[in-house]
Short mmCIF file of C-alpha atoms and ligand atoms in Angstrom, two decimals:
data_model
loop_
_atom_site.label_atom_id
_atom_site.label_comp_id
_atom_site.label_asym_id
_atom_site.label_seq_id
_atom_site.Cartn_x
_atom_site.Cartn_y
_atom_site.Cartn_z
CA UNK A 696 146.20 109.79 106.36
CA UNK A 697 143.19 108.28 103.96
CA UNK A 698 142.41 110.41 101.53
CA UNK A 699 138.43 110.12 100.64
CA UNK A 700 137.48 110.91 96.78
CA UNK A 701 135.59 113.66 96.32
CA UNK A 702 132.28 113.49 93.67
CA UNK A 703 131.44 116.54 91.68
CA UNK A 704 127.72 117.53 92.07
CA UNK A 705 125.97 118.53 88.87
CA UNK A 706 125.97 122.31 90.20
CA UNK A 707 129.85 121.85 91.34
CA UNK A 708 129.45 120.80 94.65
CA UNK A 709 132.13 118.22 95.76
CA UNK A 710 131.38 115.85 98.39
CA UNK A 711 133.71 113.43 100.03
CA UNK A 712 132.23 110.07 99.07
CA UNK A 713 132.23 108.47 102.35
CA UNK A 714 130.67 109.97 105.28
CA UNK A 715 129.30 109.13 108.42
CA UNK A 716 126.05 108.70 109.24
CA UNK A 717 124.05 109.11 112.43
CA UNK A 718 120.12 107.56 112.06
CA UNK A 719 120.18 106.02 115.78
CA UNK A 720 122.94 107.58 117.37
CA UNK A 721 121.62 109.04 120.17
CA UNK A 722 121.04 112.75 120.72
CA UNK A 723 123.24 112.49 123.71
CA UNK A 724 126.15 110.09 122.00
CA UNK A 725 126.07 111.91 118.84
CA UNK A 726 128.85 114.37 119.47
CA UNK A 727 131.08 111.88 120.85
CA UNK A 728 130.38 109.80 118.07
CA UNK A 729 131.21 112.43 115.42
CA UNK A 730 133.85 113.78 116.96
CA UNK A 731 135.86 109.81 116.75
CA UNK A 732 134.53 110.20 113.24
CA UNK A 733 136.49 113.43 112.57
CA UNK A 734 139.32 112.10 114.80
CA UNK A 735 139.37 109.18 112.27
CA UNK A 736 139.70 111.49 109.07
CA UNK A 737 135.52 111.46 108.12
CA UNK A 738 135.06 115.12 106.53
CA UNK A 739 130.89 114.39 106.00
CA UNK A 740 127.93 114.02 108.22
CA UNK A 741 124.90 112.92 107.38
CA UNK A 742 121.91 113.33 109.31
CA UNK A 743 118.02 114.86 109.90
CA UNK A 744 115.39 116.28 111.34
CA UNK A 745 113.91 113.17 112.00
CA UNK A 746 117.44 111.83 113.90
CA UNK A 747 116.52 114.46 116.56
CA UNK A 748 120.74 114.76 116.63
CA UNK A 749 121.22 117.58 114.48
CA UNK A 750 122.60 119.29 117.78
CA UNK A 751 124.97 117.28 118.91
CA UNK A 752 126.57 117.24 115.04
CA UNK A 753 126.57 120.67 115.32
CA UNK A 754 128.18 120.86 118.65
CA UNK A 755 131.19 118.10 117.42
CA UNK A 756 131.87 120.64 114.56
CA UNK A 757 132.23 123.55 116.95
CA UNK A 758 134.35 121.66 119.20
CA UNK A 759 136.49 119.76 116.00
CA UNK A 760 138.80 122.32 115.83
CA UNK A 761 138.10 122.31 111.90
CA UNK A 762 136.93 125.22 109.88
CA UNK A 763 133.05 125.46 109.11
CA UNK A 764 134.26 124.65 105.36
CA UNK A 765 136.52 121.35 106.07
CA UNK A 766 133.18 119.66 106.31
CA UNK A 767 129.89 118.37 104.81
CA UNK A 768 127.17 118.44 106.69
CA UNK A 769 123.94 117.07 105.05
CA UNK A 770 120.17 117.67 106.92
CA UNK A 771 116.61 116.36 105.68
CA UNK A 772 113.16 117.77 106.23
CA UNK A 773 111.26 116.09 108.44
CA UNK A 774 108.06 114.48 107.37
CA UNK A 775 105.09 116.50 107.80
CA UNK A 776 106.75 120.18 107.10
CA UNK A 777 106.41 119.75 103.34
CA UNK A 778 103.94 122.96 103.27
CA UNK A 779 106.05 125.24 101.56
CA UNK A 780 106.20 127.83 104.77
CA UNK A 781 107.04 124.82 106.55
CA UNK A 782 110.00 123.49 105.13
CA UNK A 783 111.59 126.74 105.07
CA UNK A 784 110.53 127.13 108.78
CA UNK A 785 111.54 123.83 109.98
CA UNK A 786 115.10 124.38 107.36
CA UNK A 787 116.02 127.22 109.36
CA UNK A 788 115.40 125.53 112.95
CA UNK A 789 117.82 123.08 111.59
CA UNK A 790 120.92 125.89 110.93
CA UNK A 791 120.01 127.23 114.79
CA UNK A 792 120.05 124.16 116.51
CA UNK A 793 123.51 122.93 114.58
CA UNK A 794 124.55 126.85 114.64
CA UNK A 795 125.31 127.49 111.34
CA UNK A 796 124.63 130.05 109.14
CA UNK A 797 124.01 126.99 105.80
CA UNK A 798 124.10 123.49 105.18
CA UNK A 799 126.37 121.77 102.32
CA UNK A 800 123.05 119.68 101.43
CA UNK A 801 119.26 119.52 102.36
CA UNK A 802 117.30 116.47 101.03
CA UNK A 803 113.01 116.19 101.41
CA UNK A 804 113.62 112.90 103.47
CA UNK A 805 110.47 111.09 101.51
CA UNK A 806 108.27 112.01 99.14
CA UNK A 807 105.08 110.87 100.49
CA UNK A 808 103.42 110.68 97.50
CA UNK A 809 99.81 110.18 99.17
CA UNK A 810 99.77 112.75 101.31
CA UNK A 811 97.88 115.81 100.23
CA UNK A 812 101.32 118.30 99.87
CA UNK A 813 102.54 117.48 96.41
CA UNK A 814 106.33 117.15 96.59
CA UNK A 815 106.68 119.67 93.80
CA UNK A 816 105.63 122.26 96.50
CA UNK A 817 108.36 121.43 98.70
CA UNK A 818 110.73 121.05 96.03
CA UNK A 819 109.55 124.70 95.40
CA UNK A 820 110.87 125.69 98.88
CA UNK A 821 114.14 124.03 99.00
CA UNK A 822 114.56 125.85 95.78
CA UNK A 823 113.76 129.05 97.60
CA UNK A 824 116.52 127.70 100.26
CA UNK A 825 119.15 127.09 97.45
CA UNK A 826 118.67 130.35 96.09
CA UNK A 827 119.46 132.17 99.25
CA UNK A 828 122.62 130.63 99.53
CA UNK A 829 121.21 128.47 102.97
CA UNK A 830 121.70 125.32 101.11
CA UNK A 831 125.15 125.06 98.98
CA UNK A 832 123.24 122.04 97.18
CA UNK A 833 119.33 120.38 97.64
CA UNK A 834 118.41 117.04 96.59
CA UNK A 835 115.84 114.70 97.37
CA UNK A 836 115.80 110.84 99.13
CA UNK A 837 113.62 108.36 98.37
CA UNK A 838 112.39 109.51 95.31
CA UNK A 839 111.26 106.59 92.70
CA UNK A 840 112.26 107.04 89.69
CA UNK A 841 108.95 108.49 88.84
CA UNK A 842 108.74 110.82 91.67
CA UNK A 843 111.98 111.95 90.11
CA UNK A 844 111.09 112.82 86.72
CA UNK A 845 107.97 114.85 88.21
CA UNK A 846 110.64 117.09 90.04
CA UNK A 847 113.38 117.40 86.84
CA UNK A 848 110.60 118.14 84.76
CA UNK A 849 108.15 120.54 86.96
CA UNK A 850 110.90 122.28 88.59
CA UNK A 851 113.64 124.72 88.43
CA UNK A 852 116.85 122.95 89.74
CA UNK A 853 118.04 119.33 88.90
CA UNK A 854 118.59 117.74 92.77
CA UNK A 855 121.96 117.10 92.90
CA UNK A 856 121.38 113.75 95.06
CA UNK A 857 118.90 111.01 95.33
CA UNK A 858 119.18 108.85 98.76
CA UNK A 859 118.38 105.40 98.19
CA UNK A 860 118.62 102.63 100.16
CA UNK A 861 121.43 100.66 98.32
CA UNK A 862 123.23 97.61 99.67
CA UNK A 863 124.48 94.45 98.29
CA UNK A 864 120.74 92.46 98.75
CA UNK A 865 118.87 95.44 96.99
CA UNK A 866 121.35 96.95 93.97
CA UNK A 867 118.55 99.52 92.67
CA UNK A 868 120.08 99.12 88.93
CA UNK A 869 116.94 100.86 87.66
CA UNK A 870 117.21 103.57 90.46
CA UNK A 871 120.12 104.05 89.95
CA UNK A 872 119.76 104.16 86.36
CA UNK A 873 117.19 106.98 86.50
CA UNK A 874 119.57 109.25 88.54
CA UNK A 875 122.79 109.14 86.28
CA UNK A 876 120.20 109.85 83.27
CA UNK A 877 119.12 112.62 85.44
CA UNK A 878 122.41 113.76 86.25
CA UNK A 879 121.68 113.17 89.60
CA UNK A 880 124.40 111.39 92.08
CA UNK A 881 123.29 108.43 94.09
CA UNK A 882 123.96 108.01 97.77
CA UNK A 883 123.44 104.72 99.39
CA UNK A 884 121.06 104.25 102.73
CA UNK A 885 122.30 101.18 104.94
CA UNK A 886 125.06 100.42 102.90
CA UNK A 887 125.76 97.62 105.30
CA UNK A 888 122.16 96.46 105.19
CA UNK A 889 121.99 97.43 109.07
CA UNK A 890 124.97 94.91 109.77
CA UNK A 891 123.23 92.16 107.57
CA UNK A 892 126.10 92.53 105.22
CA UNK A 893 128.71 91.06 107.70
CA UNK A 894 126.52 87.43 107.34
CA UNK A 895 126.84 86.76 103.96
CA UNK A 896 129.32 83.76 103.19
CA UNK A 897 129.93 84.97 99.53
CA UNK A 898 130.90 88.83 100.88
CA UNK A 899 133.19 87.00 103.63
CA UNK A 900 134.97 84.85 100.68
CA UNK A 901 136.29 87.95 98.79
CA UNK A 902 137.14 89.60 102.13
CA UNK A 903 139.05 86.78 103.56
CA UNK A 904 141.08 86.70 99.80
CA UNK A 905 142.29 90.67 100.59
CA UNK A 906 142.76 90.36 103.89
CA UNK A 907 139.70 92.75 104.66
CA UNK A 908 136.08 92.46 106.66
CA UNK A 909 132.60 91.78 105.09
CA UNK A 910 131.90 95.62 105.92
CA UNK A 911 134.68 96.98 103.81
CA UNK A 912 134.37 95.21 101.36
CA UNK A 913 130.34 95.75 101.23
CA UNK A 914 131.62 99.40 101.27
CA UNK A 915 134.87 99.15 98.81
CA UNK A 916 131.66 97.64 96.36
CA UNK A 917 129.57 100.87 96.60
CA UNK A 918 133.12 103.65 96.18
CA UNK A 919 133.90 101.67 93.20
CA UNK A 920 130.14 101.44 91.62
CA UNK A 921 130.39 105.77 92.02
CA UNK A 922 127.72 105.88 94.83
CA UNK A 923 128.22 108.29 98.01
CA UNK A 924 127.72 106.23 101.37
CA UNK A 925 127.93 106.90 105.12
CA UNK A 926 128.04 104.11 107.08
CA UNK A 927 126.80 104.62 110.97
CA UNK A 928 128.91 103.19 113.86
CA UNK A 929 128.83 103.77 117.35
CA UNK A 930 131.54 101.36 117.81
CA UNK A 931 134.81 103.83 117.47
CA UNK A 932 137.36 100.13 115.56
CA UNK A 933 133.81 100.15 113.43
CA UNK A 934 134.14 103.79 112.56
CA UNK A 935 137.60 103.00 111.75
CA UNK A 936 137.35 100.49 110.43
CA UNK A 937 134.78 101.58 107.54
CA UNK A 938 137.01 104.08 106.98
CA UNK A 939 139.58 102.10 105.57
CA UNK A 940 138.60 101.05 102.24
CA UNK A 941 140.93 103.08 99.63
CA UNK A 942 143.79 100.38 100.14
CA UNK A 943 142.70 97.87 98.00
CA UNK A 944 140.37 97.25 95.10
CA UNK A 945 137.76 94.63 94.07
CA UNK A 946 137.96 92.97 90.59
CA UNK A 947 135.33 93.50 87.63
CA UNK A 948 134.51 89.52 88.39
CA UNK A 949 133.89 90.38 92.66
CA UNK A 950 132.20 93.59 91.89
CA UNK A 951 129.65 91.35 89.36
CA UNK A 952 129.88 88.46 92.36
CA UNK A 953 128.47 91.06 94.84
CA UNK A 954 126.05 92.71 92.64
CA UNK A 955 124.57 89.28 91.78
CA UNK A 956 123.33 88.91 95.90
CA UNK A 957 120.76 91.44 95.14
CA UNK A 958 117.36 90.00 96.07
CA UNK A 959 115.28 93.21 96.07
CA UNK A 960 115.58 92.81 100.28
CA UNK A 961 114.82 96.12 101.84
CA UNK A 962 115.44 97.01 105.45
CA UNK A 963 113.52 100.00 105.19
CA UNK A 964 110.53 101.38 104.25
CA UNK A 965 109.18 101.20 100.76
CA UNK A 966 108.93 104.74 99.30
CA UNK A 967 105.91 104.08 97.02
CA UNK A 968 103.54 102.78 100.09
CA UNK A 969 105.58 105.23 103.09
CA UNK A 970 103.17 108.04 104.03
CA UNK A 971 104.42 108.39 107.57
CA UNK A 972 104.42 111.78 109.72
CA UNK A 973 105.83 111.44 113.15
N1 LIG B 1184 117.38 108.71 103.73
C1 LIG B 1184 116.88 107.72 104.45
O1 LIG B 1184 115.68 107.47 104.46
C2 LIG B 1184 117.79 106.91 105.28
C3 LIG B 1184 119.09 107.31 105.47
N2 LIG B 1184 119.95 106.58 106.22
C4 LIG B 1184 121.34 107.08 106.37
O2 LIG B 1184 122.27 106.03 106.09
C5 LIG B 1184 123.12 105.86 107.22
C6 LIG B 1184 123.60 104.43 107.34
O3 LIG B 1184 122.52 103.54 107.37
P1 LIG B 1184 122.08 102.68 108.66
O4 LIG B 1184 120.67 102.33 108.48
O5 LIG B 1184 122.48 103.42 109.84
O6 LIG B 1184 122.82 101.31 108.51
P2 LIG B 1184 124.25 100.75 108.06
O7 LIG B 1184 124.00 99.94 106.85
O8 LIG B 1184 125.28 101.82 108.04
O9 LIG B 1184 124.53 99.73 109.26
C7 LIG B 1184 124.64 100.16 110.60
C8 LIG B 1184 124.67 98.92 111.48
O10 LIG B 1184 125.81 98.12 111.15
C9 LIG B 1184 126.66 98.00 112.28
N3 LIG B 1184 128.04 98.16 111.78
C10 LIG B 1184 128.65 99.32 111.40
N4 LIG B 1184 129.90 99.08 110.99
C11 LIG B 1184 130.09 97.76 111.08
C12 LIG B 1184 131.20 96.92 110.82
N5 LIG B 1184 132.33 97.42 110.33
N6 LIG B 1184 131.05 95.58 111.04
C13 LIG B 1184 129.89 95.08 111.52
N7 LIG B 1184 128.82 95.82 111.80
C14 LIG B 1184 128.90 97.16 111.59
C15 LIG B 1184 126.26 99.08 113.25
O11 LIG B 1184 126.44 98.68 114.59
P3 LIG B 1184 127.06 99.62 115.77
O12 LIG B 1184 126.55 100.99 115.59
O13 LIG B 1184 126.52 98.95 116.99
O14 LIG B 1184 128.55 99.53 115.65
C16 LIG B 1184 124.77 99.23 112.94
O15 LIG B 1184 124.03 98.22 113.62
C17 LIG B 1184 122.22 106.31 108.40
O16 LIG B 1184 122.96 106.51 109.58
C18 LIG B 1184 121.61 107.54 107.81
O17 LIG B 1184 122.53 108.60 107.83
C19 LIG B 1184 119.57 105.37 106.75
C20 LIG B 1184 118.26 104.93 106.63
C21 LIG B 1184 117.27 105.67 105.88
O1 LIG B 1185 116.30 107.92 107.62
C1 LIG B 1185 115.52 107.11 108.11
C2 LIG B 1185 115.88 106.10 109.05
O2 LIG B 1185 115.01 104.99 109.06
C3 LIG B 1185 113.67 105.29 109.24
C4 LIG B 1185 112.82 104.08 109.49
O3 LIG B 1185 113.05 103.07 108.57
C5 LIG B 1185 113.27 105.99 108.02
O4 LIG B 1185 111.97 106.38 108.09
C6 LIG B 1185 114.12 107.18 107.76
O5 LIG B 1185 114.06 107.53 106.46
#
């Protein structure tokens, strides 16, 4: 079977550097979904509050047949619970509803800057979470570089993750930058650009010279520039498919080739303008 790198966390953490991810698999497709992920060899699961599927990730590791510790399971606080009572509040509803007793990684899903709960606060509680042991590791998503410093500098512990949207259209090199100087680890939102990868004649080129699709090699670009992804299927030959990227390797000259399609293109929302509570 494929054996998936792990990446040391700056507090020791490892975490396989592909997962799966589940924004818009539905609640009631989610375990069936993660359990052909698990079937497949995937050992981490990313997903949140705001997915409104922690459940059914929760019931596919019950029902895996694999021990609570053979997987990763990362959660995010849901916008508007950044009141420090709240986020521990709303982390805890997340353990019940997946039934377990801690999460491998909690994130703050945005920071929000404008709202009137300074992210330092929150950071405050997912410190609080760490310390208990709920939380094996807490990091942050969507955190500008600035938004970063404020939380290295202000608080106790260095997040061991930023989430970033990262694809081959939007490389994030100063992002990026800021977390490794950080000693932070980047994982990469959409890494497929929502499927936008699989159009690009350039990415199609190198995949057609190793015998490969535009999705791995999209991926096989991400593994090799260090960056933790999760790709989200529901397609089960997609799920395998993405899965199947430690078989070959891109040159210095295609890694450059892809990196050069950035065009600062996001798919999602931009974190310095994104003040949105559901
Ligand atoms: N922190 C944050 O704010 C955010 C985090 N995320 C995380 O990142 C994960 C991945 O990002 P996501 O936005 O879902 O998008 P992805 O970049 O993973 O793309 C998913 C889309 O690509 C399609 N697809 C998947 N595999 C292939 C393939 N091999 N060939 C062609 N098309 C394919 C899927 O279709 P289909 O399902 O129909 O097969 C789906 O439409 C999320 O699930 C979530 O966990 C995402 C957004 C924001
Ligand atoms: O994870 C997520 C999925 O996409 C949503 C809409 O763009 C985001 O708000 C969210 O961060």
């Amino acid at each position: 079977m494929t054996s998936v790198p792990n990446i040391t966390l700056n507090n020791g953490i490892e975490i396989p550097q592909l997962g799966f991810g589940v924004w818009q698999v539905k609640p009631f497709e989610t375990k069936a979904a993660t359990l052909a992920a698990f079937e497949i060899g995937y050992r981490h699961i990313d997903t949140a509050q705001m997915y409104r599927n922690e459940q059914g990730v929760g019931e596919a590791v019950a029902e895996s047949g694999l021990d609570r510790g053979e997987v990763f399971i990362t959660s995010k606080l849901n916008n508007g619970y950044h009141a420090h009572d709240d986020a521990s509040k709303a982390f805890d509803r997340s353990l019940e509803k997946m039934g377990f007793d801690y999460l491998d990684l909690f994130l703050i899903h945005w920071p929000l800057p404008d709202i009137d709960v300074d992210f330092v606060e929150t950071w405050g509680a997912l410190e609080e979470i760490y310390a208990s042991g709920r939380a094996k590791a807490i990091g942050v998503s969507n955190f500008q570089p600035a938004h970063l410093r404020r939380v290295v500098q202000e608080g106790t512990v260095v997040p061991a993750v930023n989430q970033i949207e990262v694809h081959p259209f939007l490389t994030q090199d100063e992002a990026r930058a800021a977390n490794t100087e950080n000693g932070v680890a980047t994982e990469a939102w959409s890494p497929l650009a929502q499927g936008l990868v699989v159009e690009s004649p350039e990415i199609a080129a190198i995949a057609n010279a190793h015998g490969k699709s535009p999705a791995q090699v999209a991926l096989r670009w991400q593994i090799q520039r260090g960056d933790i992804v999760f790709p989200k299927s529901v397609t089960v030959e997609r799920i395998r498919e993405n899965f199947e990227i430690f078989d070959f390797e891109l040159s210095e000259d295609e890694v450059a080739a892809i990196s050069a399609l950035d065009k600062g293109h996001r798919t999602g929302p931009n974190p310095d303008e994104f003040n949105w509570i559901p």
